[in-house]
Short mmCIF file of C-alpha atoms in Angstrom, two decimals:
data_model
loop_
_atom_site.label_atom_id
_atom_site.label_comp_id
_atom_site.label_asym_id
_atom_site.label_seq_id
_atom_site.Cartn_x
_atom_site.Cartn_y
_atom_site.Cartn_z
CA UNK A 198 3.87 -28.03 13.14
CA UNK A 199 6.25 -25.42 12.37
CA UNK A 200 5.30 -21.55 13.45
CA UNK A 201 4.75 -19.41 10.41
CA UNK A 202 7.24 -16.64 11.57
CA UNK A 203 9.97 -19.28 10.92
CA UNK A 204 8.61 -20.22 7.66
CA UNK A 205 10.09 -18.50 4.41
CA UNK A 206 6.96 -17.60 2.86
CA UNK A 207 3.27 -17.27 3.82
CA UNK A 208 1.35 -19.52 1.84
CA UNK A 209 -0.62 -18.40 -0.88
CA UNK A 210 -4.60 -18.69 -0.65
CA UNK A 211 -7.35 -17.16 -1.84
CA UNK A 212 -7.60 -14.31 0.16
CA UNK A 213 -3.95 -13.21 -0.14
CA UNK A 214 -2.79 -14.23 -3.51
CA UNK A 215 -2.11 -10.99 -5.43
CA UNK A 216 -3.72 -11.09 -8.95
CA UNK A 217 -2.97 -7.30 -10.59
CA UNK A 218 0.36 -6.44 -10.47
CA UNK A 219 1.38 -9.77 -9.53
CA UNK A 220 5.01 -8.78 -10.74
CA UNK A 221 5.33 -6.32 -7.53
CA UNK A 222 3.79 -8.65 -5.19
CA UNK A 223 5.81 -10.91 -2.36
CA UNK A 224 4.65 -13.37 0.51
CA UNK A 225 8.23 -13.51 1.67
CA UNK A 226 8.02 -13.29 5.40
CA UNK A 227 11.53 -11.37 5.92
CA UNK A 228 10.43 -8.73 3.51
CA UNK A 229 7.10 -8.39 4.50
CA UNK A 230 8.54 -7.93 8.53
CA UNK A 231 11.02 -5.28 7.10
CA UNK A 232 7.52 -3.18 5.90
CA UNK A 233 5.92 -4.00 9.32
CA UNK A 234 8.91 -2.87 11.61
CA UNK A 235 9.45 0.29 9.39
CA UNK A 236 6.53 1.92 10.77
CA UNK A 237 3.83 1.64 13.83
CA UNK A 238 0.75 2.84 12.21
CA UNK A 239 -1.69 0.62 10.77
CA UNK A 240 -5.04 0.08 9.24
CA UNK A 241 -7.36 -2.37 10.62
CA UNK A 242 -10.75 -3.53 8.98
CA UNK A 243 -13.82 -4.65 10.73
CA UNK A 244 -17.56 -4.73 10.82
CA UNK A 245 -19.85 -2.77 12.74
CA UNK A 246 -23.65 -2.49 12.61
CA UNK A 247 -23.44 -4.35 9.09
CA UNK A 248 -20.96 -1.46 8.12
CA UNK A 249 -17.38 -2.04 6.82
CA UNK A 250 -14.94 0.39 8.93
CA UNK A 251 -11.17 0.83 8.70
CA UNK A 252 -9.56 2.70 11.55
CA UNK A 253 -5.26 3.40 12.05
CA UNK A 254 -4.09 2.24 14.58
CA UNK A 255 -0.41 1.71 16.49
CA UNK A 256 1.00 -1.44 16.53
CA UNK A 257 3.73 -3.40 17.34
CA UNK A 258 5.50 -6.73 15.93
CA UNK A 259 6.95 -9.59 17.77
CA UNK A 260 7.76 -12.86 15.65
CA UNK A 261 4.20 -13.53 13.78
CA UNK A 262 1.89 -11.16 15.87
CA UNK A 263 0.34 -7.77 15.44
CA UNK A 264 -0.21 -6.34 18.79
CA UNK A 265 -2.88 -3.31 19.12
CA UNK A 266 -4.60 -1.89 22.19
CA UNK A 267 -7.48 0.73 22.85
CA UNK A 268 -10.17 1.31 26.09
CA UNK A 269 -12.11 -1.37 27.03
CA UNK A 270 -15.20 0.18 25.23
CA UNK A 271 -13.70 0.42 22.12
CA UNK A 272 -15.99 -0.96 19.53
CA UNK A 273 -13.40 -1.78 16.76
CA UNK A 274 -11.32 -3.98 19.45
CA UNK A 275 -14.86 -5.51 20.47
CA UNK A 276 -15.95 -6.17 17.05
CA UNK A 277 -12.69 -8.11 15.81
CA UNK A 278 -12.38 -9.97 19.25
CA UNK A 279 -16.05 -11.04 18.43
CA UNK A 280 -15.73 -12.48 15.05
CA UNK A 281 -12.21 -13.63 15.95
CA UNK A 282 -10.33 -12.44 12.43
CA UNK A 283 -9.98 -9.33 10.54
CA UNK A 284 -7.28 -7.96 8.43
CA UNK A 285 -4.40 -5.55 8.77
CA UNK A 286 -2.73 -3.24 6.44
CA UNK A 287 0.50 -1.05 6.42
CA UNK A 288 1.74 1.09 3.98
CA UNK A 289 4.57 3.33 3.39
CA UNK A 290 4.68 6.29 0.58
CA UNK A 291 8.12 6.35 -0.98
CA UNK A 292 7.45 8.90 -4.02
CA UNK A 293 4.80 10.23 -6.33
CA UNK A 294 5.43 9.01 -9.85
CA UNK A 295 4.52 11.58 -12.59
CA UNK A 296 3.92 10.68 -15.97
CA UNK A 297 3.67 12.13 -19.48
CA UNK A 298 -0.27 10.66 -19.30
CA UNK A 299 -2.69 11.53 -16.10
CA UNK A 300 -3.59 7.68 -16.57
CA UNK A 301 0.16 6.63 -15.84
CA UNK A 302 0.51 8.58 -12.85
CA UNK A 303 1.31 6.49 -10.10
CA UNK A 304 3.41 6.09 -6.71
CA UNK A 305 6.66 4.45 -5.13
CA UNK A 306 5.30 2.56 -2.14
CA UNK A 307 5.35 -0.40 -0.02
CA UNK A 308 2.30 -2.46 1.81
CA UNK A 309 1.95 -5.44 3.60
CA UNK A 310 -1.83 -6.73 3.72
CA UNK A 311 -2.11 -9.79 6.95
CA UNK A 312 -4.58 -11.91 7.53
CA UNK A 313 -5.33 -14.09 10.67
CA UNK A 314 -6.85 -14.71 14.01
CA UNK A 315 -7.04 -12.77 17.23
CA UNK A 316 -7.55 -12.86 21.00
CA UNK A 317 -7.80 -10.59 23.92
CA UNK A 318 -4.58 -10.87 25.97
CA UNK A 319 -6.02 -11.03 29.77
CA UNK A 320 -2.65 -10.84 32.38
CA UNK A 321 -1.66 -7.45 33.40
CA UNK A 322 2.11 -8.45 33.31
CA UNK A 323 1.52 -9.72 29.39
CA UNK A 324 -0.33 -6.71 28.81
CA UNK A 325 2.30 -4.39 30.19
CA UNK A 326 5.15 -6.03 27.90
CA UNK A 327 2.55 -5.34 24.89
CA UNK A 328 2.61 -1.68 25.68
CA UNK A 329 5.89 -1.47 25.97
CA UNK A 330 6.46 -2.76 22.65
CA UNK A 331 3.95 -0.44 20.88
CA UNK A 332 5.47 2.50 22.63
CA UNK A 333 9.20 1.24 21.49
CA UNK A 334 8.06 0.84 18.13
CA UNK A 335 7.28 4.31 17.71
CA UNK A 336 10.40 5.47 19.62
CA UNK A 337 12.77 3.12 20.55
CA UNK A 338 14.18 3.23 24.36
CA UNK A 339 10.96 5.43 25.13
CA UNK A 340 9.50 3.26 27.73
CA UNK A 341 12.12 3.41 30.18
CA UNK A 342 12.10 6.95 30.29
CA UNK A 343 8.26 6.81 31.28
CA UNK A 344 6.91 6.52 35.15
CA UNK A 345 4.93 2.90 35.65
CA UNK A 346 1.50 2.41 34.72
CA UNK A 347 -1.30 2.57 37.25
CA UNK A 348 -3.40 -0.21 37.91
CA UNK A 349 -6.32 1.67 36.66
CA UNK A 350 -4.84 2.35 33.39
CA UNK A 351 -4.50 -1.26 32.74
CA UNK A 352 -7.87 -2.12 33.98
CA UNK A 353 -9.32 0.50 31.58
CA UNK A 354 -7.06 -0.69 28.28
CA UNK A 355 -7.88 -3.92 26.05
CA UNK A 356 -5.01 -5.28 24.46
CA UNK A 357 -5.30 -7.82 21.29
CA UNK A 358 -2.84 -10.33 19.87
CA UNK A 359 -3.25 -11.04 16.46
CA UNK A 360 -1.56 -13.72 15.01
CA UNK A 361 -0.58 -13.55 11.28
CA UNK A 362 -1.83 -16.61 9.34
CA UNK A 363 -0.75 -15.49 5.91
CA UNK A 364 0.07 -12.42 4.17
CA UNK A 365 1.28 -10.51 1.29
CA UNK A 366 3.01 -7.39 0.36
CA UNK A 367 3.25 -5.35 -2.97
CA UNK A 368 6.45 -3.00 -3.23
CA UNK A 369 6.82 -0.08 -6.45
CA UNK A 370 9.97 1.20 -6.43
CA UNK A 371 10.81 1.96 -10.15
CA UNK A 372 10.60 4.95 -12.47
CA UNK A 373 7.74 6.16 -15.24
CA UNK A 374 6.24 3.79 -17.49
CA UNK A 375 4.76 5.87 -20.01
CA UNK A 376 3.29 4.82 -23.60
CA UNK A 377 6.31 4.55 -25.80
CA UNK A 378 4.96 7.04 -28.44
CA UNK A 379 4.71 9.63 -25.38
CA UNK A 380 8.75 9.40 -24.66
CA UNK A 381 8.94 12.12 -27.47
CA UNK A 382 6.40 14.46 -25.67
CA UNK A 383 7.86 17.91 -24.52
CA UNK A 384 6.07 17.11 -21.11
CA UNK A 385 8.29 16.73 -18.16
CA UNK A 386 7.94 13.26 -16.37
CA UNK A 387 9.63 11.83 -13.23
CA UNK A 388 9.86 11.36 -9.48
CA UNK A 389 9.36 13.25 -6.44
CA UNK A 390 10.60 11.27 -3.62
CA UNK A 391 8.60 11.48 -0.29
CA UNK A 392 9.82 10.81 3.21
CA UNK A 393 8.64 11.07 6.81
CA UNK A 394 10.96 13.05 8.54
CA UNK A 395 11.15 14.10 12.26
CA UNK A 396 11.95 17.73 13.13
CA UNK A 397 13.88 18.92 16.61
CA UNK A 398 11.59 17.77 19.45
CA UNK A 399 9.47 20.28 21.27
CA UNK A 400 9.28 20.17 24.95
CA UNK A 401 5.61 20.39 26.80
CA UNK A 402 4.88 22.92 29.08
CA UNK A 403 6.05 22.53 32.87
CA UNK A 404 9.38 20.87 33.65
CA UNK A 405 10.22 19.77 30.31
CA UNK A 406 10.83 23.07 29.66
CA UNK A 407 14.04 23.35 31.63
CA UNK A 408 15.21 19.75 31.43
CA UNK A 409 17.65 18.40 28.93
CA UNK A 410 16.23 16.31 26.23
CA UNK A 411 16.64 12.72 26.57
CA UNK A 412 19.54 11.33 24.93
CA UNK A 413 16.93 8.75 23.23
CA UNK A 414 14.88 11.23 21.76
CA UNK A 415 17.66 13.01 20.29
CA UNK A 416 19.17 9.81 18.67
CA UNK A 417 15.96 9.28 17.00
CA UNK A 418 15.69 12.83 15.79
CA UNK A 419 19.37 12.65 14.19
CA UNK A 420 18.19 9.25 12.59
CA UNK A 421 15.14 10.56 11.07
CA UNK A 422 15.57 14.16 10.66
#
């Protein structure tokens, strides 16, 4: 069977098919991966004690896998491992769309919602490789500048592998959509672009105060300032 990450589009199912605003939807694997790779924070849904809960988590993607981690007592990770499935959402806000009517105010965004199954990563070697992926998805090349992990840290860490079975994305990247008669009104309308930026790195107390900032951190700052 052909692996999903080699497919051009995710299969459309009852759970991932976009009904509202379908013209903004896509099932294209490459476009969805681009949305996933543009960030490192996702929202994971789960049921705990009969109540729905959504929690933000750091993640990394490799092919058709998403990796998340937490403590071995993390109730969300334990809950989704017990259910053997979950959904994950990633969203980037790109702009505020200010219309002539309150009803037509909107936002420009890129979002992807993933559905799939998951399993616990057992081997320390595999856990270490995945934690490296997560750290480096946050700041590229950061892992190599760190001290090696202690065994007690690995023992306290639960790593989960989520395999994307199907997914969909929605993208809005257009201007105001007002009622035809409203374009004659003396009301300002337009877009306020939104961008997440990095400010100049601030060293921690102690030795970092007297150290040069590593080049990979300066590179990240220059790229994202």
